[in-house]
Amino acid sequence: MATNDQLKALVKSHANGDDPQFYAVAMQVAAKAARTGQSKFAQDLRDLVDELRKRDTAPSRVASIVPVTQPRGELGSLLSVTYPSARVGDLVLSDELTARLQHVLLEQRQRDTLARYGLRPARRLLLIGPPGTGKTSTARVIAGELGLPLFAIRLDTIITKFMGETAAKLRLIFDALVETRGVYLFDEVDALAGDRAAANDVGEIRRVLNSFLQFLEEDASESVIIAATNHPQLLDNALFRRFDTVMDFELPDDEGLRLVIKNRLASFQIGNLSWPRVVAAARGLSHAEVATAAENAAKRAVLTGRTRILTDDVITALNERPRSNAHREQNA
Ligand SMILES: Nc1ncnc2c1ncn2[C@@H]1O[C@H](COP(=O)(O)OP(=O)(O)OP(=O)(O)O)[C@@H](O)[C@H]1O
Ligand SMILES: [Mg+2]
């Protein structure tokens, strides 16, 4: 039988739309059943998972999840849409960031109330911080919590791909933002900023930045605009001023490290882990690196026939992860 933790992990991965995790846990349940002599059930479960995995990669399933608002034509090449089901509880953030996020969600949910007093909810957010600390995840959570589609725009791609007509492309995006309420994520906004621009056509990038600023300022849509960057030092002050909320993401503290690992290993036995040792080995890593390490530790255990994760499994996996540049720079 599945353990309570496995059941929880199943439900959670289902809610997150995390199919690989869902199937991985189902396979663990099957493995456990096989070990306790329920070989028929184990085989049935494995077959079922295999069949579903195949179906997942089949085109029919892809077609069914492509939403009706998938932008078409030219716009389709600038934006990609997803419907995240992520929730605030999936994120490991500092108390301050969580509070700020909750506040943005509250204002968005109460936007009709605010409107009655001529007030507008916070809707232009700037997310700053090192790689793998939850910026993109936060955009997914905001979309998930508000039940809105998430439209992702990669500015650097637009700039390199459409050099010379980027401003016109931006207008298309800002028009879409009025038409379809959603969360619009401009990732890597630093692509519009100083240093990087120098390598390109400076005049062109400057023009794009100016139109971006102008569109931001004029935007009166109901959409949420999120810009994210790893390189705030490259951002123009003019850009900062256009945002209602600036959220600073940081590498996880000790408690954050513990939570990321614990969440990732929810379906395994981790009762024996020495947290002080694990946390010490994880310091300096981003949430993303720690999550990957936890997963690698789990894989190693599974492949040696265990569901109990040992401290050394985790420490070995953590030591294999690269410390982020941002951390090195911070400590330089
Ligand atoms: N704060 C967090 N809490 C929980 N998990 C996290 C967090 N940050 C990152 N992760 C994990 O790492 C993965 C990558 O994180 P994400 O894409 O949000 O990072 P990012 O800050 O956008 O990084 P980048 O600057 O490289 O775009 C997530 O899918 C999640 O599994
Ligand atoms: Mg990101």
CSV table of C-alpha atoms and ligand atoms in Angstrom, one decimal:
chain,number,residue,atom,x,y,z
A,1,MET,CA,0.0,0.0,0.0
A,2,ALA,CA,1.0,3.6,-0.6
A,3,THR,CA,2.2,5.4,2.5
A,4,ASN,CA,0.5,8.6,3.6
A,5,ASP,CA,3.4,10.6,2.3
A,6,GLN,CA,3.2,9.0,-1.1
A,7,LEU,CA,-0.5,9.8,-1.3
A,8,LYS,CA,0.2,13.4,-0.4
A,9,ALA,CA,3.0,13.5,-3.0
A,10,LEU,CA,0.6,12.1,-5.6
A,11,VAL,CA,-2.1,14.7,-4.9
A,12,LYS,CA,0.5,17.5,-4.8
A,13,SER,CA,2.1,16.5,-8.1
A,14,HIS,CA,-1.3,16.2,-9.6
A,15,ALA,CA,-2.3,19.7,-8.4
A,16,ASN,CA,1.0,21.1,-9.8
A,17,GLY,CA,0.5,19.4,-13.1
A,18,ASP,CA,3.9,17.8,-12.5
A,19,ASP,CA,3.3,14.6,-14.5
A,20,PRO,CA,6.9,13.2,-14.2
A,21,GLN,CA,6.8,13.5,-10.4
A,22,PHE,CA,3.3,12.0,-10.3
A,23,TYR,CA,4.5,8.9,-12.3
A,24,ALA,CA,7.7,8.7,-10.3
A,25,VAL,CA,5.7,8.4,-7.1
A,26,ALA,CA,3.3,5.9,-8.7
A,27,MET,CA,6.2,3.8,-9.7
A,28,GLN,CA,7.5,3.9,-6.1
A,29,VAL,CA,4.2,2.6,-4.9
A,30,ALA,CA,4.4,-0.2,-7.4
A,31,ALA,CA,8.0,-1.0,-6.3
A,32,LYS,CA,6.9,-1.1,-2.7
A,33,ALA,CA,3.9,-3.4,-3.5
A,34,ALA,CA,6.2,-5.7,-5.4
A,35,ARG,CA,8.5,-6.0,-2.4
A,36,THR,CA,5.6,-6.9,-0.1
A,37,GLY,CA,4.4,-9.7,-2.4
A,38,GLN,CA,1.6,-7.9,-4.2
A,39,SER,CA,3.1,-8.6,-7.6
A,40,LYS,CA,-0.1,-8.6,-9.5
A,41,PHE,CA,-1.1,-5.1,-8.3
A,42,ALA,CA,2.5,-3.9,-8.8
A,43,GLN,CA,2.5,-5.1,-12.4
A,44,ASP,CA,-0.9,-3.6,-13.1
A,45,LEU,CA,0.2,-0.2,-11.7
A,46,ARG,CA,3.4,-0.2,-13.7
A,47,ASP,CA,1.5,-1.1,-16.9
A,48,LEU,CA,-1.0,1.7,-16.2
A,49,VAL,CA,1.8,4.3,-15.7
A,50,ASP,CA,3.6,3.1,-18.8
A,51,GLU,CA,0.4,3.5,-20.8
A,52,LEU,CA,-0.3,7.0,-19.4
A,53,ARG,CA,3.2,8.1,-20.1
A,54,LYS,CA,2.9,7.1,-23.7
A,55,ARG,CA,-0.4,8.9,-24.0
A,56,ASP,CA,1.2,12.0,-22.5
A,57,THR,CA,3.7,12.2,-25.3
A,58,ALA,CA,1.0,11.5,-28.0
A,59,PRO,CA,-0.1,14.6,-30.0
A,60,SER,CA,-3.8,14.2,-29.1
A,61,ARG,CA,-3.0,15.1,-25.5
A,62,VAL,CA,-0.9,18.1,-26.5
A,63,ALA,CA,-3.8,19.3,-28.6
A,64,SER,CA,-6.2,19.1,-25.8
A,65,ILE,CA,-4.1,21.2,-23.4
A,66,VAL,CA,-3.4,23.9,-25.9
A,67,PRO,CA,-5.8,26.5,-24.7
A,68,VAL,CA,-8.2,28.5,-26.8
A,69,THR,CA,-6.3,31.7,-26.2
A,70,GLN,CA,-3.1,30.3,-27.8
A,71,PRO,CA,-2.0,33.4,-29.7
A,72,ARG,CA,-2.1,33.0,-33.4
A,73,GLY,CA,-0.1,34.2,-36.3
A,74,GLU,CA,2.6,36.8,-35.6
A,75,LEU,CA,1.7,37.2,-32.0
A,76,GLY,CA,2.1,33.4,-31.5
A,77,SER,CA,5.7,33.7,-32.4
A,78,LEU,CA,6.3,36.3,-29.6
A,79,LEU,CA,4.3,34.8,-26.8
A,80,SER,CA,3.9,31.4,-25.3
A,81,VAL,CA,0.9,30.6,-23.1
A,82,THR,CA,0.5,28.2,-20.2
A,83,TYR,CA,-2.2,27.7,-17.6
A,84,PRO,CA,-0.2,27.0,-14.4
A,85,SER,CA,-1.8,25.5,-11.4
A,86,ALA,CA,1.0,26.5,-9.0
A,87,ARG,CA,0.1,27.8,-5.6
A,88,VAL,CA,1.8,30.0,-3.0
A,89,GLY,CA,2.4,27.0,-0.8
A,90,ASP,CA,4.7,25.5,-3.5
A,91,LEU,CA,7.2,28.3,-3.1
A,92,VAL,CA,9.8,28.6,-0.4
A,93,LEU,CA,10.3,32.3,0.1
A,94,SER,CA,11.3,34.6,2.9
A,95,ASP,CA,8.5,35.9,5.1
A,96,GLU,CA,8.8,39.3,3.6
A,97,LEU,CA,8.5,38.1,0.0
A,98,THR,CA,5.6,35.8,0.9
A,99,ALA,CA,3.8,38.8,2.5
A,100,ARG,CA,4.5,40.9,-0.6
A,101,LEU,CA,3.2,38.3,-2.9
A,102,GLN,CA,0.1,37.7,-0.8
A,103,HIS,CA,-0.5,41.4,-0.9
A,104,VAL,CA,-0.3,41.6,-4.7
A,105,LEU,CA,-2.8,38.7,-4.9
A,106,LEU,CA,-5.1,40.3,-2.4
A,107,GLU,CA,-5.2,43.6,-4.4
A,108,GLN,CA,-5.8,41.6,-7.6
A,109,ARG,CA,-8.6,39.7,-6.1
A,110,GLN,CA,-10.2,42.8,-4.7
A,111,ARG,CA,-9.7,44.9,-7.8
A,112,ASP,CA,-13.5,45.6,-8.1
A,113,THR,CA,-13.6,46.9,-4.5
A,114,LEU,CA,-10.5,49.1,-5.2
A,115,ALA,CA,-12.1,50.3,-8.4
A,116,ARG,CA,-15.1,51.6,-6.6
A,117,TYR,CA,-12.8,54.1,-4.9
A,118,GLY,CA,-10.9,54.9,-8.1
A,119,LEU,CA,-7.9,52.8,-7.0
A,120,ARG,CA,-6.0,50.3,-9.1
A,121,PRO,CA,-4.4,47.0,-7.9
A,122,ALA,CA,-0.6,46.6,-8.0
A,123,ARG,CA,-0.1,45.0,-11.4
A,124,ARG,CA,3.4,45.9,-12.6
A,125,LEU,CA,6.0,43.8,-10.7
A,126,LEU,CA,9.7,43.6,-11.1
A,127,LEU,CA,11.3,40.4,-9.8
A,128,ILE,CA,15.1,40.6,-9.2
A,129,GLY,CA,17.4,37.9,-8.0
A,130,PRO,CA,20.0,35.2,-8.8
A,131,PRO,CA,19.1,32.2,-11.1
A,132,GLY,CA,16.9,29.5,-9.7
A,133,THR,CA,15.4,31.4,-6.7
A,134,GLY,CA,11.8,31.4,-7.9
A,135,LYS,CA,11.2,34.4,-10.2
A,136,THR,CA,9.6,32.4,-13.0
A,137,SER,CA,7.9,30.2,-10.4
A,138,THR,CA,6.4,33.2,-8.8
A,139,ALA,CA,4.9,34.4,-12.1
A,140,ARG,CA,3.4,30.9,-12.4
A,141,VAL,CA,2.0,31.1,-8.9
A,142,ILE,CA,0.4,34.5,-9.5
A,143,ALA,CA,-1.2,33.1,-12.7
A,144,GLY,CA,-2.2,29.9,-10.9
A,145,GLU,CA,-3.7,31.7,-7.9
A,146,LEU,CA,-5.6,34.2,-10.0
A,147,GLY,CA,-6.7,31.6,-12.5
A,148,LEU,CA,-5.2,33.6,-15.3
A,149,PRO,CA,-3.2,32.4,-18.4
A,150,LEU,CA,0.6,33.0,-18.2
A,151,PHE,CA,2.0,34.6,-21.3
A,152,ALA,CA,5.8,34.4,-21.5
A,153,ILE,CA,7.8,36.8,-23.6
A,154,ARG,CA,11.5,36.4,-24.1
A,155,LEU,CA,12.8,39.9,-24.8
A,156,ASP,CA,16.2,38.7,-25.7
A,157,THR,CA,14.8,36.5,-28.4
A,158,ILE,CA,12.5,39.2,-29.7
A,159,ILE,CA,15.4,41.6,-29.9
A,160,THR,CA,17.8,39.3,-31.7
A,161,LYS,CA,15.2,37.8,-33.9
A,162,PHE,CA,13.5,40.9,-34.9
A,163,MET,CA,16.2,43.5,-34.8
A,164,GLY,CA,14.9,46.6,-36.3
A,165,GLU,CA,11.2,45.9,-35.8
A,166,THR,CA,11.2,45.1,-32.1
A,167,ALA,CA,9.3,48.2,-31.1
A,168,ALA,CA,6.5,47.1,-33.4
A,169,LYS,CA,6.5,43.6,-31.9
A,170,LEU,CA,6.3,45.1,-28.4
A,171,ARG,CA,3.2,47.1,-29.5
A,172,LEU,CA,1.6,43.8,-30.6
A,173,ILE,CA,2.2,42.4,-27.2
A,174,PHE,CA,0.9,45.4,-25.3
A,175,ASP,CA,-2.2,45.3,-27.5
A,176,ALA,CA,-2.7,41.7,-26.6
A,177,LEU,CA,-2.4,42.6,-22.9
A,178,VAL,CA,-5.4,44.8,-23.2
A,179,GLU,CA,-7.4,42.3,-25.1
A,180,THR,CA,-6.7,39.2,-23.0
A,181,ARG,CA,-6.4,39.6,-19.2
A,182,GLY,CA,-3.5,37.5,-18.1
A,183,VAL,CA,-0.1,37.5,-16.4
A,184,TYR,CA,2.5,38.7,-18.9
A,185,LEU,CA,6.0,37.7,-18.0
A,186,PHE,CA,8.9,39.6,-19.6
A,187,ASP,CA,11.8,37.5,-18.7
A,188,GLU,CA,15.4,38.8,-18.9
A,189,VAL,CA,14.4,42.4,-19.1
A,190,ASP,CA,18.1,43.3,-18.7
A,191,ALA,CA,18.3,42.5,-22.4
A,192,LEU,CA,17.0,46.0,-22.8
A,193,ALA,CA,19.7,47.5,-20.7
A,194,GLY,CA,23.1,49.2,-20.9
A,195,ASP,CA,26.0,46.7,-21.0
A,196,ARG,CA,24.4,44.0,-23.0
A,197,ALA,CA,23.1,46.5,-25.4
A,198,ALA,CA,26.6,47.7,-26.1
A,199,ALA,CA,27.4,44.5,-27.9
A,200,ASN,CA,24.4,45.1,-30.2
A,201,ASP,CA,23.1,48.0,-32.0
A,202,VAL,CA,22.9,50.5,-29.2
A,203,GLY,CA,20.6,52.9,-30.9
A,204,GLU,CA,18.1,50.2,-31.7
A,205,ILE,CA,18.1,48.8,-28.1
A,206,ARG,CA,17.7,52.3,-26.7
A,207,ARG,CA,14.7,52.8,-28.9
A,208,VAL,CA,13.2,49.5,-27.8
A,209,LEU,CA,13.8,50.4,-24.1
A,210,ASN,CA,12.1,53.7,-24.6
A,211,SER,CA,9.1,52.1,-26.3
A,212,PHE,CA,8.9,49.5,-23.5
A,213,LEU,CA,8.9,52.2,-20.9
A,214,GLN,CA,6.2,54.1,-22.8
A,215,PHE,CA,4.0,51.1,-23.2
A,216,LEU,CA,4.4,50.2,-19.5
A,217,GLU,CA,3.4,53.7,-18.5
A,218,GLU,CA,0.4,53.9,-20.9
A,219,ASP,CA,-0.8,50.5,-20.1
A,220,ALA,CA,-4.3,50.7,-18.6
A,221,SER,CA,-5.1,47.0,-19.0
A,222,GLU,CA,-6.4,44.6,-16.4
A,223,SER,CA,-3.4,42.3,-16.9
A,224,VAL,CA,-0.5,41.7,-14.6
A,225,ILE,CA,2.9,42.6,-16.0
A,226,ILE,CA,5.9,40.9,-14.5
A,227,ALA,CA,9.5,41.6,-15.5
A,228,ALA,CA,12.3,39.4,-14.2
A,229,THR,CA,16.0,39.8,-14.2
A,230,ASN,CA,19.2,38.3,-12.8
A,231,HIS,CA,21.1,41.5,-13.5
A,232,PRO,CA,19.4,44.5,-11.8
A,233,GLN,CA,22.6,46.4,-12.0
A,234,LEU,CA,22.1,46.7,-15.7
A,235,LEU,CA,18.6,48.1,-15.4
A,236,ASP,CA,17.9,51.7,-16.1
A,237,ASN,CA,16.5,53.7,-13.2
A,238,ALA,CA,13.7,54.8,-15.5
A,239,LEU,CA,12.7,51.1,-15.7
A,240,PHE,CA,12.6,50.7,-11.9
A,241,ARG,CA,10.3,53.7,-11.5
A,242,ARG,CA,7.6,52.1,-13.8
A,243,PHE,CA,6.9,49.2,-11.4
A,244,ASP,CA,4.4,49.2,-8.5
A,245,THR,CA,6.3,46.5,-6.6
A,246,VAL,CA,9.9,45.3,-6.7
A,247,MET,CA,10.5,41.9,-5.3
A,248,ASP,CA,14.1,40.9,-4.3
A,249,PHE,CA,14.7,37.2,-4.5
A,250,GLU,CA,17.6,35.7,-2.5
A,251,LEU,CA,19.3,32.4,-2.1
A,252,PRO,CA,17.4,30.3,0.5
A,253,ASP,CA,18.4,30.6,4.2
A,254,ASP,CA,18.9,27.4,6.3
A,255,GLU,CA,15.2,26.9,6.9
A,256,GLY,CA,14.5,27.5,3.2
A,257,LEU,CA,17.1,24.9,2.2
A,258,ARG,CA,15.6,22.4,4.6
A,259,LEU,CA,12.1,23.0,3.2
A,260,VAL,CA,13.1,22.7,-0.5
A,261,ILE,CA,14.8,19.3,0.2
A,262,LYS,CA,11.9,18.1,2.4
A,263,ASN,CA,9.3,19.0,-0.2
A,264,ARG,CA,11.2,17.4,-3.0
A,265,LEU,CA,11.7,14.2,-1.0
A,266,ALA,CA,8.1,14.1,0.3
A,267,SER,CA,7.5,10.6,-1.0
A,268,PHE,CA,10.6,9.1,0.6
A,269,GLN,CA,11.6,8.1,4.0
A,270,ILE,CA,13.8,10.9,5.3
A,271,GLY,CA,13.3,10.4,9.1
A,272,ASN,CA,17.0,9.6,9.6
A,273,LEU,CA,18.5,12.6,7.8
A,274,SER,CA,20.9,14.7,9.7
A,275,TRP,CA,19.6,18.1,8.9
A,276,PRO,CA,22.5,20.2,10.3
A,277,ARG,CA,24.9,18.3,8.0
A,278,VAL,CA,22.6,18.4,5.0
A,279,VAL,CA,21.9,22.2,5.4
A,280,ALA,CA,25.6,22.9,5.8
A,281,ALA,CA,26.3,21.2,2.5
A,282,ALA,CA,23.5,23.1,0.8
A,283,ARG,CA,24.5,26.6,1.8
A,284,GLY,CA,25.2,28.9,-1.1
A,285,LEU,CA,23.0,26.9,-3.5
A,286,SER,CA,19.9,28.2,-5.1
A,287,HIS,CA,16.4,26.7,-4.6
A,288,ALA,CA,16.6,25.2,-8.0
A,289,GLU,CA,20.0,23.6,-7.4
A,290,VAL,CA,19.0,22.2,-4.1
A,291,ALA,CA,15.8,20.7,-5.6
A,292,THR,CA,17.8,19.1,-8.3
A,293,ALA,CA,20.3,17.7,-5.8
A,294,ALA,CA,17.4,16.2,-3.7
A,295,GLU,CA,16.0,14.6,-6.8
A,296,ASN,CA,19.4,13.1,-7.7
A,297,ALA,CA,19.8,11.8,-4.2
A,298,ALA,CA,16.4,10.1,-4.5
A,299,LYS,CA,17.2,8.6,-7.9
A,300,ARG,CA,20.5,7.2,-6.5
A,301,ALA,CA,18.6,5.6,-3.6
A,302,VAL,CA,15.9,4.2,-5.8
A,303,LEU,CA,18.4,2.7,-8.2
A,304,THR,CA,20.1,0.9,-5.3
A,305,GLY,CA,16.7,-0.5,-4.2
A,306,ARG,CA,16.0,1.9,-1.3
A,307,THR,CA,13.2,4.3,-0.4
A,308,ARG,CA,15.1,5.5,2.6
A,309,ILE,CA,17.3,8.5,1.8
A,310,LEU,CA,20.5,8.7,3.7
A,311,THR,CA,22.4,11.8,4.7
A,312,ASP,CA,25.3,10.9,2.5
A,313,ASP,CA,23.0,10.5,-0.5
A,314,VAL,CA,21.9,14.1,-0.2
A,315,ILE,CA,25.3,15.5,0.7
A,316,THR,CA,27.0,13.8,-2.3
A,317,ALA,CA,24.3,15.1,-4.6
A,318,LEU,CA,24.6,18.6,-3.1
A,319,ASN,CA,28.4,18.6,-3.5
A,320,GLU,CA,27.9,17.9,-7.2
A,321,ARG,CA,25.9,21.1,-7.8
A,322,PRO,CA,27.5,24.3,-8.9
A,323,ARG,CA,27.4,27.3,-6.6
A,324,SER,CA,25.7,30.1,-8.4
A,325,ASN,CA,27.8,33.0,-9.9
A,326,ALA,CA,25.6,35.4,-8.1
A,327,HIS,CA,26.6,33.9,-4.8
A,328,ARG,CA,30.3,34.0,-5.7
A,329,GLU,CA,29.9,37.6,-6.7
A,330,GLN,CA,28.1,38.4,-3.5
A,331,ASN,CA,30.9,36.9,-1.5
A,332,ALA,CA,33.7,38.2,-3.5
B,1,LIG,N1,11.6,29.9,-4.1
B,1,LIG,C1,11.5,28.6,-4.5
B,1,LIG,N2,10.8,27.7,-3.8
B,1,LIG,C2,10.6,26.4,-4.3
B,1,LIG,N3,11.2,26.0,-5.4
B,1,LIG,C3,11.9,26.8,-6.1
B,1,LIG,C4,12.1,28.1,-5.7
B,1,LIG,N4,12.9,28.7,-6.6
B,1,LIG,C5,13.2,27.8,-7.5
B,1,LIG,N5,12.6,26.6,-7.2
B,1,LIG,C6,12.8,25.4,-8.0
B,1,LIG,O1,13.7,25.7,-9.1
B,1,LIG,C7,13.1,25.6,-10.4
B,1,LIG,C8,13.5,26.8,-11.2
B,1,LIG,O2,13.1,28.0,-10.6
B,1,LIG,P1,12.7,29.3,-11.4
B,1,LIG,O3,12.6,29.0,-12.8
B,1,LIG,O4,11.5,29.9,-10.7
B,1,LIG,O5,14.0,30.2,-11.1
B,1,LIG,P2,14.3,31.7,-11.6
B,1,LIG,O6,14.5,32.6,-10.4
B,1,LIG,O7,13.2,32.1,-12.6
B,1,LIG,O8,15.7,31.5,-12.3
B,1,LIG,P3,16.3,32.2,-13.6
B,1,LIG,O9,16.8,33.5,-13.2
B,1,LIG,O10,17.4,31.2,-14.0
B,1,LIG,O11,15.2,32.3,-14.7
B,1,LIG,C9,11.6,25.7,-10.1
B,1,LIG,O12,10.8,24.9,-11.0
B,1,LIG,C10,11.5,25.0,-8.7
B,1,LIG,O13,11.5,23.6,-8.8
B,2,MG,MG,13.3,32.4,-14.7
